[in-house]
């Protein structure tokens, strides 16, 4: 859900792994641009010898764009929300997904810093999780999986297994912390670099 900078690349990850993907956004032109970007990414992979033309064509055919969230959510097993970083908007989206998705569907957020577990309200808190990807998702292997206070071990295991299935290297964070792990390590490194520069080392 959300076909922008992260969303179109997320769709590509799953579709290259053989999954049937519904890509949702609010406007047709956003979806058209997303499909064009995915096609361009796949073409680059073919040119680099990392994919075949047939695999690229097959991958592109597995992505079905949908402007209406009802169309995208109706048969979903796993949903990743990659919309604007706004708590109110995410809360509304998760309520809609909870209402529209099958009972077994896992609802994941790609938030970079929001503690969604404090404000998202669903009838399936055991199936709500964060999967924090890095740009661009179809290139960078790391995915941080963050469990919430009510996220079930089964949801964590299923999410981790799915990430491995689509070729990613997940790490599981046992509880929410601001910045997760990779961003915190990067910030610490940046602080040390600035200290060395500022002090003439």
Tab-separated table of C-alpha atoms in Angstrom:
chain	number	residue	atom	x	y	z
A	1	UNK	CA	0.000	0.000	0.000
A	2	UNK	CA	1.694	3.139	-1.282
A	3	UNK	CA	3.474	2.970	-4.651
A	4	UNK	CA	6.046	5.708	-4.148
A	5	UNK	CA	9.804	5.613	-3.565
A	6	UNK	CA	9.719	2.556	-1.308
A	7	UNK	CA	6.406	1.031	-2.356
A	8	UNK	CA	7.163	0.296	-6.004
A	9	UNK	CA	10.490	-1.311	-5.040
A	10	UNK	CA	8.817	-3.387	-2.304
A	11	UNK	CA	6.327	-4.660	-4.873
A	12	UNK	CA	9.238	-5.642	-7.101
A	13	UNK	CA	10.908	-7.648	-4.314
A	14	UNK	CA	7.862	-9.843	-3.833
A	15	UNK	CA	6.977	-10.121	-7.461
A	16	UNK	CA	10.515	-11.200	-8.420
A	17	UNK	CA	10.197	-13.922	-5.782
A	18	UNK	CA	7.103	-15.293	-7.525
A	19	UNK	CA	4.403	-13.754	-5.327
A	20	UNK	CA	1.171	-12.358	-6.736
A	21	UNK	CA	1.253	-8.644	-5.869
A	22	UNK	CA	-1.499	-6.041	-5.632
A	23	UNK	CA	0.033	-2.567	-5.648
A	24	UNK	CA	-2.241	0.151	-4.275
A	25	UNK	CA	-2.111	3.935	-4.356
A	26	UNK	CA	-4.691	6.712	-4.456
A	27	UNK	CA	-4.117	7.848	-8.062
A	28	UNK	CA	-3.814	5.981	-11.351
A	29	UNK	CA	-0.863	8.100	-12.499
A	30	UNK	CA	1.154	7.099	-9.412
A	31	UNK	CA	0.552	3.433	-10.203
A	32	UNK	CA	1.464	3.942	-13.867
A	33	UNK	CA	4.729	5.610	-12.844
A	34	UNK	CA	5.420	2.812	-10.321
A	35	UNK	CA	4.949	0.124	-12.974
A	36	UNK	CA	7.273	2.057	-15.301
A	37	UNK	CA	9.948	2.299	-12.578
A	38	UNK	CA	9.679	-1.426	-11.869
A	39	UNK	CA	10.022	-2.196	-15.593
A	40	UNK	CA	13.129	0.020	-15.720
A	41	UNK	CA	14.615	-1.694	-12.644
A	42	UNK	CA	14.003	-5.120	-14.168
A	43	UNK	CA	15.562	-4.032	-17.460
A	44	UNK	CA	18.693	-2.954	-15.564
A	45	UNK	CA	18.886	-6.355	-13.867
A	46	UNK	CA	18.628	-8.066	-17.264
A	47	UNK	CA	21.378	-5.817	-18.688
A	48	UNK	CA	23.610	-6.725	-15.724
A	49	UNK	CA	22.992	-10.436	-16.283
A	50	UNK	CA	21.172	-10.758	-12.935
A	51	UNK	CA	17.860	-11.726	-14.549
A	52	UNK	CA	16.570	-13.026	-17.860
A	53	UNK	CA	14.149	-11.192	-20.137
A	54	UNK	CA	11.568	-13.951	-19.574
A	55	UNK	CA	11.882	-13.722	-15.778
A	56	UNK	CA	11.579	-9.939	-15.962
A	57	UNK	CA	8.460	-10.154	-18.148
A	58	UNK	CA	6.929	-12.794	-15.857
A	59	UNK	CA	7.691	-10.642	-12.828
A	60	UNK	CA	6.044	-7.581	-14.326
A	61	UNK	CA	2.925	-9.588	-15.159
A	62	UNK	CA	2.463	-10.613	-11.505
A	63	UNK	CA	1.924	-7.014	-10.348
A	64	UNK	CA	-1.678	-5.842	-10.529
A	65	UNK	CA	-2.206	-2.155	-9.752
A	66	UNK	CA	-5.323	-1.136	-7.814
A	67	UNK	CA	-6.575	2.362	-7.033
A	68	UNK	CA	-9.262	1.030	-4.703
A	69	UNK	CA	-7.930	-0.361	-1.440
A	70	UNK	CA	-10.817	-2.849	-1.426
A	71	UNK	CA	-9.439	-4.482	-4.586
A	72	UNK	CA	-5.926	-4.683	-3.185
A	73	UNK	CA	-6.827	-5.977	0.275
A	74	UNK	CA	-9.540	-8.531	-0.412
A	75	UNK	CA	-7.301	-11.593	-0.920
A	76	UNK	CA	-4.127	-10.439	0.813
A	77	UNK	CA	-2.042	-12.740	3.005
A	78	UNK	CA	0.630	-10.170	3.845
A	79	UNK	CA	0.313	-6.386	3.559
A	80	UNK	CA	3.063	-3.779	3.770
A	81	UNK	CA	1.976	-0.206	4.359
A	82	UNK	CA	4.438	2.271	2.852
A	83	UNK	CA	2.452	5.501	2.988
A	84	UNK	CA	3.248	8.932	4.449
A	85	UNK	CA	4.899	9.026	7.902
A	86	UNK	CA	1.874	10.500	9.643
A	87	UNK	CA	0.356	8.737	12.648
A	88	UNK	CA	-3.242	9.778	11.913
A	89	UNK	CA	-3.031	8.641	8.291
A	90	UNK	CA	-1.443	5.324	9.252
A	91	UNK	CA	-4.056	4.759	11.958
A	92	UNK	CA	-6.821	5.257	9.409
A	93	UNK	CA	-5.105	2.962	6.894
A	94	UNK	CA	-4.642	0.139	9.401
A	95	UNK	CA	-8.302	0.387	10.407
A	96	UNK	CA	-9.283	0.041	6.743
A	97	UNK	CA	-6.888	-2.871	6.194
A	98	UNK	CA	-8.175	-4.612	9.304
A	99	UNK	CA	-11.718	-4.266	8.005
A	100	UNK	CA	-10.962	-5.357	4.431
A	101	UNK	CA	-8.228	-8.008	4.673
A	102	UNK	CA	-8.856	-11.715	5.368
A	103	UNK	CA	-8.569	-12.706	9.021
A	104	UNK	CA	-5.252	-14.493	8.485
A	105	UNK	CA	-3.517	-11.517	6.847
A	106	UNK	CA	-0.464	-10.031	8.555
A	107	UNK	CA	-0.411	-6.216	8.552
A	108	UNK	CA	3.086	-4.717	8.400
A	109	UNK	CA	4.294	-1.122	8.397
A	110	UNK	CA	7.457	0.107	6.705
A	111	UNK	CA	7.683	3.060	9.101
A	112	UNK	CA	11.166	4.434	9.707
A	113	UNK	CA	10.552	5.774	13.204
A	114	UNK	CA	6.894	5.781	14.339
A	115	UNK	CA	5.828	3.478	17.171
A	116	UNK	CA	2.733	2.224	15.376
A	117	UNK	CA	1.937	-0.112	18.273
A	118	UNK	CA	0.906	2.903	20.375
A	119	UNK	CA	-1.778	4.194	18.015
A	120	UNK	CA	-2.796	1.542	15.461
A	121	UNK	CA	-6.075	-0.122	16.432
A	122	UNK	CA	-7.098	-3.449	14.891
A	123	UNK	CA	-8.950	-6.609	15.848
A	124	UNK	CA	-5.721	-8.513	15.163
A	125	UNK	CA	-2.964	-6.935	17.291
A	126	UNK	CA	-1.191	-10.297	17.221
A	127	UNK	CA	-0.775	-9.890	13.439
A	128	UNK	CA	0.566	-6.303	13.426
A	129	UNK	CA	4.322	-5.873	12.880
A	130	UNK	CA	6.946	-3.498	11.499
A	131	UNK	CA	9.173	-4.469	8.584
A	132	UNK	CA	11.694	-1.654	8.174
A	133	UNK	CA	13.312	-1.815	4.733
A	134	UNK	CA	16.209	0.193	3.321
A	135	UNK	CA	16.228	2.076	0.022
A	136	UNK	CA	16.058	0.693	-2.527
A	137	UNK	CA	14.414	-2.474	-1.161
A	138	UNK	CA	15.019	-4.507	-4.333
A	139	UNK	CA	18.793	-3.976	-3.873
A	140	UNK	CA	19.494	-3.686	-0.119
A	141	UNK	CA	19.230	-7.068	1.631
A	142	UNK	CA	18.622	-5.931	5.230
A	143	UNK	CA	15.112	-5.859	6.713
A	144	UNK	CA	14.517	-5.024	10.381
A	145	UNK	CA	11.501	-6.860	11.803
A	146	UNK	CA	10.098	-5.162	14.894
A	147	UNK	CA	7.610	-6.986	17.101
A	148	UNK	CA	4.973	-5.129	19.071
A	149	UNK	CA	3.839	-5.898	22.631
A	150	UNK	CA	1.016	-8.079	21.282
A	151	UNK	CA	2.647	-9.425	18.113
A	152	UNK	CA	2.518	-13.225	18.266
A	153	UNK	CA	5.597	-15.451	17.891
A	154	UNK	CA	3.806	-17.047	14.913
A	155	UNK	CA	3.542	-13.670	13.168
A	156	UNK	CA	7.215	-12.931	13.801
A	157	UNK	CA	8.233	-16.370	12.488
A	158	UNK	CA	5.995	-16.111	9.412
A	159	UNK	CA	7.329	-12.627	8.608
A	160	UNK	CA	10.935	-13.704	9.059
A	161	UNK	CA	10.389	-16.782	6.865
A	162	UNK	CA	8.759	-14.655	4.172
A	163	UNK	CA	11.655	-12.190	4.176
A	164	UNK	CA	14.115	-15.061	3.712
A	165	UNK	CA	11.928	-16.545	0.966
A	166	UNK	CA	12.080	-13.282	-1.014
A	167	UNK	CA	15.872	-13.150	-0.669
A	168	UNK	CA	16.295	-10.756	2.247
A	169	UNK	CA	18.407	-10.928	5.411
A	170	UNK	CA	16.089	-10.124	8.317
A	171	UNK	CA	16.987	-9.285	11.887
A	172	UNK	CA	14.299	-9.484	14.565
A	173	UNK	CA	14.107	-6.688	17.139
A	174	UNK	CA	12.296	-7.896	20.233
A	175	UNK	CA	10.660	-4.549	21.042
A	176	UNK	CA	10.284	-1.077	19.559
A	177	UNK	CA	13.055	1.460	20.045
A	178	UNK	CA	13.425	4.783	18.181
A	179	UNK	CA	15.591	4.424	15.072
A	180	UNK	CA	15.618	0.631	15.388
A	181	UNK	CA	19.158	-0.809	15.138
A	182	UNK	CA	20.778	0.106	11.803
A	183	UNK	CA	19.839	3.794	11.993
A	184	UNK	CA	21.107	4.032	15.584
A	185	UNK	CA	24.445	2.484	14.620
A	186	UNK	CA	24.709	4.845	11.654
A	187	UNK	CA	23.945	7.850	13.892
A	188	UNK	CA	26.598	6.774	16.390
A	189	UNK	CA	29.156	6.468	13.591
A	190	UNK	CA	28.186	9.899	12.233
A	191	UNK	CA	28.614	11.459	15.689
A	192	UNK	CA	32.085	9.963	16.020
A	193	UNK	CA	33.103	11.188	12.544
A	194	UNK	CA	31.976	14.722	13.449
A	195	UNK	CA	33.847	14.541	16.767
A	196	UNK	CA	37.084	13.547	14.980
A	197	UNK	CA	36.679	16.330	12.419
A	198	UNK	CA	35.703	19.008	14.947
A	199	UNK	CA	38.665	18.206	17.194
A	200	UNK	CA	41.282	18.179	14.457
A	201	UNK	CA	42.061	14.474	14.500
